[in-house]
Amino acid sequence: MHATIPIIDSSRDRGLQQIKKNINKIKVKGIENTKHNVHWDIPNSVANEILLWKQENYKVY
């Protein structure tokens, strides 16, 4: 997850490209109307994204 404010941030874009280049299986999602600390701006949305990711990637036995 990454912030979307400011919309244009070349350092963030370069960082995301570097991460995507070095990790084979990755999902990157911009969280709208958030700044540097996404989890502080909208903690419930971040928690929900983590729960959805967990449900998609891990089976409960």
mmCIF file of C-alpha atoms in Angstrom:
data_model
loop_
_atom_site.group_PDB
_atom_site.id
_atom_site.type_symbol
_atom_site.label_atom_id
_atom_site.label_comp_id
_atom_site.label_asym_id
_atom_site.label_seq_id
_atom_site.Cartn_x
_atom_site.Cartn_y
_atom_site.Cartn_z
ATOM 1 C CA MET A 1 0.000 0.000 0.000
ATOM 2 C CA HIS A 2 1.184 3.489 -0.731
ATOM 3 C CA ALA A 3 -0.028 7.033 -0.253
ATOM 4 C CA THR A 4 -1.538 9.023 -3.120
ATOM 5 C CA ILE A 5 -0.945 12.589 -1.881
ATOM 6 C CA PRO A 6 0.898 14.295 -3.447
ATOM 7 C CA ILE A 7 -0.265 12.680 -6.668
ATOM 8 C CA ILE A 8 3.096 13.154 -8.377
ATOM 9 C CA ASP A 9 6.059 12.011 -6.322
ATOM 10 C CA SER A 10 8.992 10.844 -8.409
ATOM 11 C CA SER A 11 10.818 9.328 -5.424
ATOM 12 C CA ARG A 12 7.786 7.186 -4.553
ATOM 13 C CA ASP A 13 7.427 6.122 -8.178
ATOM 14 C CA ARG A 14 11.112 5.148 -8.356
ATOM 15 C CA GLY A 15 10.813 3.224 -5.089
ATOM 16 C CA LEU A 16 7.749 1.318 -6.289
ATOM 17 C CA GLN A 17 9.479 0.430 -9.556
ATOM 18 C CA GLN A 18 12.533 -0.851 -7.653
ATOM 19 C CA ILE A 19 10.353 -2.996 -5.397
ATOM 20 C CA LYS A 20 8.425 -4.403 -8.376
ATOM 21 C CA LYS A 21 11.696 -5.170 -10.153
ATOM 22 C CA ASN A 22 13.094 -7.174 -7.234
ATOM 23 C CA ILE A 23 10.003 -9.040 -6.037
ATOM 24 C CA ASN A 24 8.388 -11.500 -8.420
ATOM 25 C CA LYS A 25 4.932 -11.724 -6.867
ATOM 26 C CA ILE A 26 3.721 -8.364 -5.593
ATOM 27 C CA LYS A 27 0.541 -6.341 -5.523
ATOM 28 C CA VAL A 28 0.913 -2.577 -5.075
ATOM 29 C CA LYS A 29 -2.147 -0.547 -4.247
ATOM 30 C CA GLY A 30 -2.507 3.198 -3.855
ATOM 31 C CA ILE A 31 -4.818 4.204 -1.038
ATOM 32 C CA GLU A 32 -6.729 7.317 -2.074
ATOM 33 C CA ASN A 33 -6.493 10.559 -0.109
ATOM 34 C CA THR A 34 -3.603 9.438 2.087
ATOM 35 C CA LYS A 35 -0.250 10.967 2.847
ATOM 36 C CA HIS A 36 3.010 9.425 4.091
ATOM 37 C CA ASN A 37 1.521 7.437 6.988
ATOM 38 C CA VAL A 38 -1.324 5.661 5.232
ATOM 39 C CA HIS A 39 -2.202 3.609 8.327
ATOM 40 C CA TRP A 40 -2.671 6.814 10.364
ATOM 41 C CA ASP A 41 -4.841 8.518 7.751
ATOM 42 C CA ILE A 42 -7.375 5.713 7.310
ATOM 43 C CA PRO A 43 -6.574 2.815 9.648
ATOM 44 C CA ASN A 44 -9.833 0.943 9.006
ATOM 45 C CA SER A 45 -9.225 0.834 5.252
ATOM 46 C CA VAL A 46 -5.664 -0.371 5.757
ATOM 47 C CA ALA A 47 -6.850 -3.069 8.168
ATOM 48 C CA ASN A 48 -9.500 -4.166 5.674
ATOM 49 C CA GLU A 49 -6.936 -4.390 2.857
ATOM 50 C CA ILE A 50 -4.712 -6.562 5.049
ATOM 51 C CA LEU A 51 -7.621 -8.851 5.941
ATOM 52 C CA LEU A 52 -8.571 -9.207 2.266
ATOM 53 C CA TRP A 53 -4.965 -9.962 1.345
ATOM 54 C CA LYS A 54 -4.761 -12.562 4.097
ATOM 55 C CA GLN A 55 -7.982 -14.240 2.920
ATOM 56 C CA GLU A 56 -6.681 -14.354 -0.665
ATOM 57 C CA ASN A 57 -3.265 -15.763 0.242
ATOM 58 C CA TYR A 58 -3.627 -18.011 3.270
ATOM 59 C CA LYS A 59 -5.909 -20.921 3.920
ATOM 60 C CA VAL A 60 -7.133 -21.516 7.437
ATOM 61 C CA TYR A 61 -6.956 -25.162 8.502
#
